Coordinates of C-alpha atoms in Angstrom, one line a residue:
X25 CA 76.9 148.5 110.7
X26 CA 76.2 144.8 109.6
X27 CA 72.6 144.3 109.3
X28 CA 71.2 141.8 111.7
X29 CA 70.3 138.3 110.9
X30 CA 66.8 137.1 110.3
X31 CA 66.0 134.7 112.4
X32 CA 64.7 132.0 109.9
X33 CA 68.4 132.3 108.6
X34 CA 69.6 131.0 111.8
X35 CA 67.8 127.9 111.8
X36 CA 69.9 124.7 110.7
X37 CA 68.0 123.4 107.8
X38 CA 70.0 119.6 107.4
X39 CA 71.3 118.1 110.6
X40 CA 74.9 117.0 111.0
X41 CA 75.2 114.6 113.7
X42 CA 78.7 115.3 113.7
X43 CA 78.7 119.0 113.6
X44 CA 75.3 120.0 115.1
X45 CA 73.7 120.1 118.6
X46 CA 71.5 122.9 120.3
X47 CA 74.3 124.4 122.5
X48 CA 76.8 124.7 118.9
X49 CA 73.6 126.0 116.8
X50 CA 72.8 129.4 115.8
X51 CA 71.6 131.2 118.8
X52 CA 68.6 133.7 117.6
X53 CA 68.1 137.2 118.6
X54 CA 64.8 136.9 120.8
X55 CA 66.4 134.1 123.0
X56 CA 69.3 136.5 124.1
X57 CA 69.3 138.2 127.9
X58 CA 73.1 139.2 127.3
X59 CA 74.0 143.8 127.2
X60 CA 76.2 145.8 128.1
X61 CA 76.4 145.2 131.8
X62 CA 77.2 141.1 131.1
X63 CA 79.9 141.7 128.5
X64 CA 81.3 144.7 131.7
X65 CA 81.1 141.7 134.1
X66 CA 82.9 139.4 132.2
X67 CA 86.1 141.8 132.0
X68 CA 85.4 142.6 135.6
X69 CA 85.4 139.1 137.0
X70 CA 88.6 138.0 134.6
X71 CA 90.4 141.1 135.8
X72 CA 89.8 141.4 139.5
X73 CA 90.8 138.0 140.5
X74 CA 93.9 137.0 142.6
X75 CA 96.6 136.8 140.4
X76 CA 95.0 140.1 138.0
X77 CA 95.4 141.6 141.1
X78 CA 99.0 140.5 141.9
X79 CA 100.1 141.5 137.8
X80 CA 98.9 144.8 138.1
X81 CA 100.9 145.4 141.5
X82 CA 103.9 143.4 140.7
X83 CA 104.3 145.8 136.8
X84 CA 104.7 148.6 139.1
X85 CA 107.4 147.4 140.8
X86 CA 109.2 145.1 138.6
X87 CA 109.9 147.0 135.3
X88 CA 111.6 150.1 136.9
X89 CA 109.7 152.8 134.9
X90 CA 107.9 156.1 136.3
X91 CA 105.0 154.7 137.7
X92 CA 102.6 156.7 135.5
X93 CA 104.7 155.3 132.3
X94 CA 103.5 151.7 134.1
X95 CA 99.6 153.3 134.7
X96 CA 99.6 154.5 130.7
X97 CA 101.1 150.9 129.4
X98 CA 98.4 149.1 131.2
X99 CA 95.9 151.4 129.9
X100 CA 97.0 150.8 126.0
X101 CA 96.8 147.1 126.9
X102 CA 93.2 147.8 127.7
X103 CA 92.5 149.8 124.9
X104 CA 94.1 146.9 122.2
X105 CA 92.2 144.2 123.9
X106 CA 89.1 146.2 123.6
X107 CA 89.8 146.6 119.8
X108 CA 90.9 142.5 119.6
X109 CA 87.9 141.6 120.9
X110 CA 85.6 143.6 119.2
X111 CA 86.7 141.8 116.3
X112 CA 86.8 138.3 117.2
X113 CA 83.4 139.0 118.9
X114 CA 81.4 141.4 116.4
X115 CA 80.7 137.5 113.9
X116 CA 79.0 136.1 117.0
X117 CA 76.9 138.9 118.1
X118 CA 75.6 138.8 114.2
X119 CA 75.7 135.0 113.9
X120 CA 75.1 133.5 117.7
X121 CA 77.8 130.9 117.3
X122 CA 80.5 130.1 119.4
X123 CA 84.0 130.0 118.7
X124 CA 84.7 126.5 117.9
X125 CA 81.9 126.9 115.3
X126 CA 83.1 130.3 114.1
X127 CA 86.6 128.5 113.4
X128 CA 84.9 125.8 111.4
X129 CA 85.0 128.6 108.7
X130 CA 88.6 129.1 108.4
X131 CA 90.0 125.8 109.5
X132 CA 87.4 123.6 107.9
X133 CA 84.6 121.7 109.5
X134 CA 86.9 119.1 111.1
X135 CA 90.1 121.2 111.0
X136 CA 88.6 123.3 113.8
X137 CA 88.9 120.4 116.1
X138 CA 92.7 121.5 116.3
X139 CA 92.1 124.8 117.9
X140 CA 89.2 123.9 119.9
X141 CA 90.8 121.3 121.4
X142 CA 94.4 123.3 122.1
X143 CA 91.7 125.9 123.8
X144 CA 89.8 122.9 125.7
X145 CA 93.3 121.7 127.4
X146 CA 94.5 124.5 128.4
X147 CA 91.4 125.9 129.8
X148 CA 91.0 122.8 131.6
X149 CA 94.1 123.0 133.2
X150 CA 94.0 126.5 134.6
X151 CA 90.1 125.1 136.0
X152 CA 92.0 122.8 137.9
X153 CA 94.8 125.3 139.2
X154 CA 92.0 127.8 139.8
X155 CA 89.7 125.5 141.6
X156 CA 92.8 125.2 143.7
X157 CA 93.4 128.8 144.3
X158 CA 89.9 129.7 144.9
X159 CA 89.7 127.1 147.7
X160 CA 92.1 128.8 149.5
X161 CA 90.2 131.5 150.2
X162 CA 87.6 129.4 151.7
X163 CA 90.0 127.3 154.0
X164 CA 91.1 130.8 155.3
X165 CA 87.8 131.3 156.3
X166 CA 87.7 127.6 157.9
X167 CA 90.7 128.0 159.8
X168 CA 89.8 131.4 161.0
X169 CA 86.8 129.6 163.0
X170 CA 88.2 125.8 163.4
X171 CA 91.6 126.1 163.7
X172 CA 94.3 124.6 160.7
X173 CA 93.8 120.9 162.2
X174 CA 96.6 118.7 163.3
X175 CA 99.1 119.6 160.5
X176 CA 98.8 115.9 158.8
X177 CA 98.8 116.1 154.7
X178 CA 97.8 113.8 151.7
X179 CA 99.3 114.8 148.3
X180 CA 100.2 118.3 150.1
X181 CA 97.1 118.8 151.2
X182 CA 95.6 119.4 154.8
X183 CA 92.1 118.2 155.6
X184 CA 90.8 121.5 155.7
X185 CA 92.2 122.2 152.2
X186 CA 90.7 119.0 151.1
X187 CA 87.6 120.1 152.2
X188 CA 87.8 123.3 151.1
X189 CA 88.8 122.3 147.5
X190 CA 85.8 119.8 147.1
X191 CA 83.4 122.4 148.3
X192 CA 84.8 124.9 145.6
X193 CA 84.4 121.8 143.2
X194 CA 81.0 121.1 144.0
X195 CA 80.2 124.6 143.9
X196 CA 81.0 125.4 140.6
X197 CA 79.5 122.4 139.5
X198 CA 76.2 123.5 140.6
X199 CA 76.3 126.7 138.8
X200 CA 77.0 125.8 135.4
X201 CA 74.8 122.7 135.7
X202 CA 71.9 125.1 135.9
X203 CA 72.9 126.6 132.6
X204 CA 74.4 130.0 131.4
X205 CA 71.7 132.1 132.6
X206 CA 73.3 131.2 136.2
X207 CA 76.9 131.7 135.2
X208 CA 75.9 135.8 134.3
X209 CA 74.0 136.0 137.7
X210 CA 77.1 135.2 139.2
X211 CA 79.0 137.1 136.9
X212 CA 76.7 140.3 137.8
X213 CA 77.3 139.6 141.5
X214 CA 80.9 138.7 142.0
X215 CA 81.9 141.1 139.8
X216 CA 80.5 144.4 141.4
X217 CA 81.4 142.9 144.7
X218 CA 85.0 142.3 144.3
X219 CA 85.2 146.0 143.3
X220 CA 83.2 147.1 146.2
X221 CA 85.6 145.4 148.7
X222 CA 89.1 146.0 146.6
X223 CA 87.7 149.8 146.7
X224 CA 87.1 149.6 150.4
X225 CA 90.3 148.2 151.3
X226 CA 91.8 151.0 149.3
X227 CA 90.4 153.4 151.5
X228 CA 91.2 151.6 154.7
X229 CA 94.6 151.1 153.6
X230 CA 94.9 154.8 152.7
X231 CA 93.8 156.1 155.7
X232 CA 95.7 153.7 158.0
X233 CA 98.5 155.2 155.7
X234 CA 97.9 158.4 156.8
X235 CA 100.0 161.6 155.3
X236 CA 103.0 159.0 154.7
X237 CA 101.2 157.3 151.5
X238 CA 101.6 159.7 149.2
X239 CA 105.6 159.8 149.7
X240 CA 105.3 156.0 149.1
X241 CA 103.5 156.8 146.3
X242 CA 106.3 158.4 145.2
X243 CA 108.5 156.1 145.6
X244 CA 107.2 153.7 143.7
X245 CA 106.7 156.1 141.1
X246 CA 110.6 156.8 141.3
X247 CA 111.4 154.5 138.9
X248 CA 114.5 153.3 140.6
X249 CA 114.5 149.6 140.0
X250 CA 117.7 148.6 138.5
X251 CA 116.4 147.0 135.4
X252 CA 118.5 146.4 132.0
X253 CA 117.0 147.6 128.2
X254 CA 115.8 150.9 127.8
X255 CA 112.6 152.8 129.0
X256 CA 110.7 152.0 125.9
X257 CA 111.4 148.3 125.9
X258 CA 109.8 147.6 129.3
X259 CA 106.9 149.8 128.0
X260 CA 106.1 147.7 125.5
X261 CA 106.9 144.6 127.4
X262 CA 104.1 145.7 129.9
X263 CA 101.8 146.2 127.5
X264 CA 103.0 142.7 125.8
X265 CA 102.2 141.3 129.3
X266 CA 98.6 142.6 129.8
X267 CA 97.7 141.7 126.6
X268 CA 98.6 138.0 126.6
X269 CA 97.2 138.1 130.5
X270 CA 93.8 138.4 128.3
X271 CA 95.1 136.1 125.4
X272 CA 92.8 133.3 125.9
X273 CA 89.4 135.3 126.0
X274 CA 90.4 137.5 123.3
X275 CA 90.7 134.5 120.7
X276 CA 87.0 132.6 121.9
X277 CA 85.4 136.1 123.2
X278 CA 82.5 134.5 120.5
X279 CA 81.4 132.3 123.2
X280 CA 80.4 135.2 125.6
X281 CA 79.0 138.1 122.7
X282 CA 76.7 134.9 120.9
X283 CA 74.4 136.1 124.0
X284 CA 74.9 139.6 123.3
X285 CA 71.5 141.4 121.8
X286 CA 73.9 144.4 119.4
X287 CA 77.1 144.9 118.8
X288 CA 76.5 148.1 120.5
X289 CA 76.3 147.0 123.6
X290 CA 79.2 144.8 123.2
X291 CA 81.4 147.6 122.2
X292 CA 79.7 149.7 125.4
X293 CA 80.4 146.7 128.2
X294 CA 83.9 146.0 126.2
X295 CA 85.0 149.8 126.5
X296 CA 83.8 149.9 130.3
X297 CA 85.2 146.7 131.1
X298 CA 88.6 146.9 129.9
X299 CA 90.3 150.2 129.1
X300 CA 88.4 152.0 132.2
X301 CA 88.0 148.8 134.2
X302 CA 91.7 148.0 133.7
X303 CA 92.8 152.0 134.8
X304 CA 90.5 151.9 137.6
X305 CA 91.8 148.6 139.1
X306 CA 95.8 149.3 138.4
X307 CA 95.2 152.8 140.4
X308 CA 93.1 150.8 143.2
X309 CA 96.3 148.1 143.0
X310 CA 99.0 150.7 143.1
X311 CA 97.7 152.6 146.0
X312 CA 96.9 149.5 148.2
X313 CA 100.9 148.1 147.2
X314 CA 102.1 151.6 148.6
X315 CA 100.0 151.4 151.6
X316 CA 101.5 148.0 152.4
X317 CA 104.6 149.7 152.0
X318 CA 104.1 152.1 154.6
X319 CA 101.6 149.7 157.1
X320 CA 104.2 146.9 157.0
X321 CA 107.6 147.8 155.8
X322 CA 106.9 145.5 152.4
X323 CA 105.6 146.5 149.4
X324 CA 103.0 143.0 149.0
X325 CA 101.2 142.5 145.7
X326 CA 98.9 139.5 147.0
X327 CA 96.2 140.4 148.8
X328 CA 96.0 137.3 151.0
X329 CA 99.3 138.1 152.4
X330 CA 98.0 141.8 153.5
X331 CA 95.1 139.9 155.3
X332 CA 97.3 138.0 157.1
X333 CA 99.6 140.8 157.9
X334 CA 96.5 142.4 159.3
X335 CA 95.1 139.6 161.2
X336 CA 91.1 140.2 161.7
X337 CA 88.8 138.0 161.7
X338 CA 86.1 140.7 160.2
X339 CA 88.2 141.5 157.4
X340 CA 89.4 137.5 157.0
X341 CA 86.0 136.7 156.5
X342 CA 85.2 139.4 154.1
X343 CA 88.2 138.6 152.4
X344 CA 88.0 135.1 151.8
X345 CA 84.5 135.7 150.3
X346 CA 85.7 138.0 148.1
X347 CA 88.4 136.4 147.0
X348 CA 86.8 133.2 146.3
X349 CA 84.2 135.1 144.5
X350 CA 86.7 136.7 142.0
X351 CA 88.5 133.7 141.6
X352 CA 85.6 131.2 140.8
X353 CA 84.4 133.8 138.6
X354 CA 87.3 133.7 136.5
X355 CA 87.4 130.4 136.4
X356 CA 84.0 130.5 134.8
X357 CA 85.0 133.2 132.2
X358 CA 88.1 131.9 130.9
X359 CA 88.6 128.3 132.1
X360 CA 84.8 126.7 131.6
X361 CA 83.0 128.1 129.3
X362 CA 85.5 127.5 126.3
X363 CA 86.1 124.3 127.1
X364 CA 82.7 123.1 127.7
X365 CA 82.4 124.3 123.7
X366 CA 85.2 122.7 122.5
X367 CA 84.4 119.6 123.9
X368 CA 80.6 119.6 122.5
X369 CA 82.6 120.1 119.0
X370 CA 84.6 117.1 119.0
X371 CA 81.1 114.9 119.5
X372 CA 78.1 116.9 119.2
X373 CA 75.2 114.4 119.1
X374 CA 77.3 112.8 122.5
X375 CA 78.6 115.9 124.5
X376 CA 76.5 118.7 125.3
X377 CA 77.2 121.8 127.0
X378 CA 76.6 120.2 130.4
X379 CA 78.5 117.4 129.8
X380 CA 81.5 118.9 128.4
X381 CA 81.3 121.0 131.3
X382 CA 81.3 118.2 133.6
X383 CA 84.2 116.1 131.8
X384 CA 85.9 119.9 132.1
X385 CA 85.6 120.1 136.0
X386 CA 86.4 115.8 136.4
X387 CA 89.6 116.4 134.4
X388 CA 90.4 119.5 136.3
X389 CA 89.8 118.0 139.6
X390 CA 92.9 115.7 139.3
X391 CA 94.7 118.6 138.2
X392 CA 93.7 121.1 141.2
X393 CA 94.4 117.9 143.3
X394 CA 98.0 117.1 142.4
X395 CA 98.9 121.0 141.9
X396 CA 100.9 121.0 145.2
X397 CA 102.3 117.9 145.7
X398 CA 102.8 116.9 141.7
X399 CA 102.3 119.5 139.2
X400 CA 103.8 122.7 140.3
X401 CA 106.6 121.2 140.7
X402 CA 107.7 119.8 137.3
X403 CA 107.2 122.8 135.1
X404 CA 103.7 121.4 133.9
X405 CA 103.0 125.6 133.7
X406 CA 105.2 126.2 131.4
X407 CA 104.0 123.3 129.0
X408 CA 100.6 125.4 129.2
X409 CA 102.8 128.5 128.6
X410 CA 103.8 127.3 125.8
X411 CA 100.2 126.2 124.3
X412 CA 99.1 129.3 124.9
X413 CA 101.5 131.2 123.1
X414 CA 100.9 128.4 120.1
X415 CA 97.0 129.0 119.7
X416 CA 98.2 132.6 119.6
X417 CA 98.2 132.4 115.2
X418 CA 94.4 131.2 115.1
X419 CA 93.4 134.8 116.5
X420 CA 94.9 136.3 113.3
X421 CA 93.5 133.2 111.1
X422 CA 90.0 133.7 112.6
X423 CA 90.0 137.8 112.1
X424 CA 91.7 137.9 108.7
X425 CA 89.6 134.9 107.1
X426 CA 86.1 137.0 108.3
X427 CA 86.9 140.3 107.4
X428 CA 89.3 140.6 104.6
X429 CA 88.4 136.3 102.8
X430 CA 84.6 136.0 103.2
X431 CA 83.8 139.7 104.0
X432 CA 81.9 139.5 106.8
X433 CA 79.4 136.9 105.6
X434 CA 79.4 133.1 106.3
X435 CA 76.9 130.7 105.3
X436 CA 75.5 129.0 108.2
X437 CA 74.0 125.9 106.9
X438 CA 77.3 125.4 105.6
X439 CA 79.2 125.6 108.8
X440 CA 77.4 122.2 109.6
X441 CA 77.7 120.5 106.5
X442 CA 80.2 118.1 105.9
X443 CA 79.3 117.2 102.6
X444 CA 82.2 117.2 99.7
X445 CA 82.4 120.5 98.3
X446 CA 80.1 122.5 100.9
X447 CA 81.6 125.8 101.2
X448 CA 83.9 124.6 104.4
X449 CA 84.9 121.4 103.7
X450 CA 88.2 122.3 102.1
X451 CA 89.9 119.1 101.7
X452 CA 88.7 116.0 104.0
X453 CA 87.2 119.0 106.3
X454 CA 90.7 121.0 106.7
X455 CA 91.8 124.0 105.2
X456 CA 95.4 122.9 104.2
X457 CA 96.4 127.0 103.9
X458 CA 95.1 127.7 107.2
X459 CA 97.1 124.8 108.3
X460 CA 100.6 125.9 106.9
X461 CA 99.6 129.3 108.2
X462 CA 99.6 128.9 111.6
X463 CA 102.7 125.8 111.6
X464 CA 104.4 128.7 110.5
X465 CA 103.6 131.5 112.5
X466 CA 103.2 128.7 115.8
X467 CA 106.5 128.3 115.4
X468 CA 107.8 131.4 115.8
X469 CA 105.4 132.2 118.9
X470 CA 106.4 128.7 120.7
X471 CA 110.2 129.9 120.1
X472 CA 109.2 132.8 121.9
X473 CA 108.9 131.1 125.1
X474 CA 111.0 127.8 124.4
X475 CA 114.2 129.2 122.5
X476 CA 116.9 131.1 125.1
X477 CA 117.6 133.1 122.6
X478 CA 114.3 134.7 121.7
X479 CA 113.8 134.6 125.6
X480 CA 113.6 138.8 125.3
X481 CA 110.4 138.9 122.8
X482 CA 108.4 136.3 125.2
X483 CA 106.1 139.3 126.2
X484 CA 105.3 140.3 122.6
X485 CA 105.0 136.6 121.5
X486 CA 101.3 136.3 121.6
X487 CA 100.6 139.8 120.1
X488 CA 103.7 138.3 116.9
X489 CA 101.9 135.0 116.7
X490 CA 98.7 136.5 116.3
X491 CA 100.1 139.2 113.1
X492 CA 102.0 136.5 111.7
X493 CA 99.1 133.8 111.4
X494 CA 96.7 136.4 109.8
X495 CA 99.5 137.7 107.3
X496 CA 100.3 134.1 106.2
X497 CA 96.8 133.0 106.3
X498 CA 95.7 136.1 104.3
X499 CA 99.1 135.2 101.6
X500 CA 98.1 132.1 101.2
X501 CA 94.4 132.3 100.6
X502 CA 94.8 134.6 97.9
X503 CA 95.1 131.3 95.3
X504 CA 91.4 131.0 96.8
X505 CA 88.6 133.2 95.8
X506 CA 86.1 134.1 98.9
X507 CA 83.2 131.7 99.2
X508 CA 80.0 133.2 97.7
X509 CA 77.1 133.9 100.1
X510 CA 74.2 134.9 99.8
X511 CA 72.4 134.7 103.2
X512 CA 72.9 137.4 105.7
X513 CA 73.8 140.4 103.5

């Protein structure tokens, strides 16, 4: 166990304009709420939104394996994420630094602007295509009392999804603009809440189903989908999916576990939240897709489309609650809080927390607002895709460089120096090896998703990406001896 930081070691002793504000700095042990239960809430709300749901249905149907062989592959994705994030989230818990500071260390002071701000845009863009998503639910529960209005659209939208879509805005405005401690009361209510009702409409489902579920069941589990490659290659693809579903958490999970009191009760809320959360949920998704199957004739993996299959109001209202609940709370996990960091990196004595939060949610409005009319329909998604699968190297950069370069140990008044020859200047502020490693291991993870070709390893190119960058990083850095430290031993 790494001993635990004193907190006079925390404290920034020179002030770097460019690298230092309050929301970046060292966060000390006695101003940290954060346990077990947050960290829980965090996998809960980034799992049991709209489309987690629809992934974990659609795997059982889709890859034509038994569907316990589908139940055990989601599982292991559970159990690697758990193991990824412990890692990239065991510095912060010691250090109280987010990501785009814990970068800094590997990439260089001003290098780390390069994979904070890859994070930054693509977390802004799924705000925006969230935002959208979430307001859905709530002009389902307009229409279900006003009616849908008089069919008349502006960029694709109705009024009532105009309305509902700046209400969801405006929303989650007010949250974070009260500060983190309001994002994890959210957190610890949306979460629990969504599996309240998801567990609820299992069991209405079920018995509605009656003594023909179970055959459905059974079908599903049957494993007849005609699918091409063999039975082990969709295993691995499933768990390939899973794990790049979580891709973008795993890599700044620092940002969340800097709040965290022990790495204890990380590792507690990470094991509960993932590979038990993730079993729990696939069983609750699996039996609700063969209910469907049986109620309806149609095996339906989103759950809006089983509301309206059902058609009451009661269960529309509770419904649209829930489902903008789990929505805006992913949007919060995975699509606000990075970005609000990496923005405060680029100018730190201009953009705090709150304001890189807010230039988040202005950017992502325009996005959320042309997703219909504009965006969804030119491939935009993929573009993301495709960032996505090229941050995948600085995951393996990040791990490698803490555990196996500087041994668990980094200097923290030099992560906010950027004076020549402070320990992570490198050269101008960039690490040139950690550069080289991940062009080169980028470039194989992009090809991934961009090259025909390599089409059939797009579901392992995050996991690749991720090796690749910490093997070349860890090559190349061995010209370089580890940075002495003496603080924090």
């Amino acid at each position: 166990m790494v001993t635990a930081m004193k907190e006079s070691e925390l404290d920034i002793q020179t002030i770097d304009p460019t690298l230092y504000n309050e929301d970046l700095a060292p966060l000390p042990h006695s101003k940290r709420s954060w346990g077990a239960f947050e960290i829980f809430n965090v996998w809960s709300n980034d799992i049991q939104s709209l489309f987690g749901y629809t992934l974990a249905a659609s795997l059982f149907l889709t890859y034509g394996l038994n569907g316990w062989a589908v139940m055990a592959a989601i599982i292991l994705a559970g159990v690697i994420v758990m193991y990824l994030v412990n890692l990239t989230g065991k510095p912060s818990v010691k250090y109280g630094i987010p990501f785009p500071v814990m970068v800094r260390a590997s990439m260089g002071v001003r290098g780390a602007n390069l994979p904070a701000m890859l994070r930054a845009i693509i977390g802004i863009f799924w705000y925006g295509v969230q935002t959208y998503f979430a307001s859905t639910a709530v002009a389902l529960l307009i229409t279900a009392f006003v009616g849908a209005g008089d069919g008349s659209t502006f960029l694709g939208l109705s009024a009532v999804a105009w309305l509902s879509f700046v209400i969801v805005w405006l929303f989650q405005i007010a949250i974070f603009w009260q500060g983190i401690e309001r994002i994890k009361h959210f957190l610890n209510w949306a979460g629990p809440l969504v599996y309240v009702v998801m567990v609820v409409l299992m069991i209405v489902v079920w018995f509605q189903a009656g003594s023909d579920l179970l055959p459905a069941v059974s079908t599903i589990f049957s494993a007849d989908t005609e699918r091409s490659g063999s039975a082990v290659g969709a295993f691995l693809a499933i768990v390939g999916t899973m794990v790049a579903y979580f891709a973008a958490v795993v890599i700044n999970f620092g940002d969340f576990t800097r709040f965290v009191k022990t790495e204890r009760q990380m590792k507690l809320g990470n094991l509960l939240g993932l590979p038990l959360n993730v079993a729990f949920f696939s069983f609750i998704a699996l039996i609700i897709t063969a209910g469907t199957l049986v109620l309806f004739g149609d095996a339906l993996t989103n759950p809006a489309d089983i509301v309206e299959r059902v058609d009451s109001l009661p269960l529309t209202i509770v419904a649209a609650l829930t489902f903008f609940a789990a929505t805006v709370g992913i949007n919060l996990v995975a699509n606000f809080i990075p970005p609000a960091y990496d923005l405060a990196n680029l100018f730190p004595s201009k953009i705090s927390f709150k304001v890189g939060g807010l230039i988040t949610a202005v950017l992502a409005f325009f996005v959320g607002a042309l997703w219909v009319s504009l965006i969804s329909q030119i491939g935009v998604p993929g573009f993301v895709n495709a960032l996505g699968a090229v941050v995948a190297p600085f995951y393996g950069i990040i791990v490698v460089d803490y555990y196996l370069v500087k041994r668990q140990h980094l200097d923290m008044q030099e992560l906010f120096s950027s004076a020549p020859g402070s320990a992570y200047y490198y050269v101008k502020g960039w690490n040139r090896r950690a550069l080289l490693a991940f062009g080169g291991a980028a470039l194989f993870s992009i090809s991934t998703v961009l090259v025909p070709a390599l089409s059939g390893l797009e579901g392992y190119g995050w996991m690749m990406g991720a090796a690749l960058g910490g093997l070349f990083y860890f090559g190349l850095m061995q010209s370089q001896r580890p940075v002495a430290v003496t603080s924090g031993t």
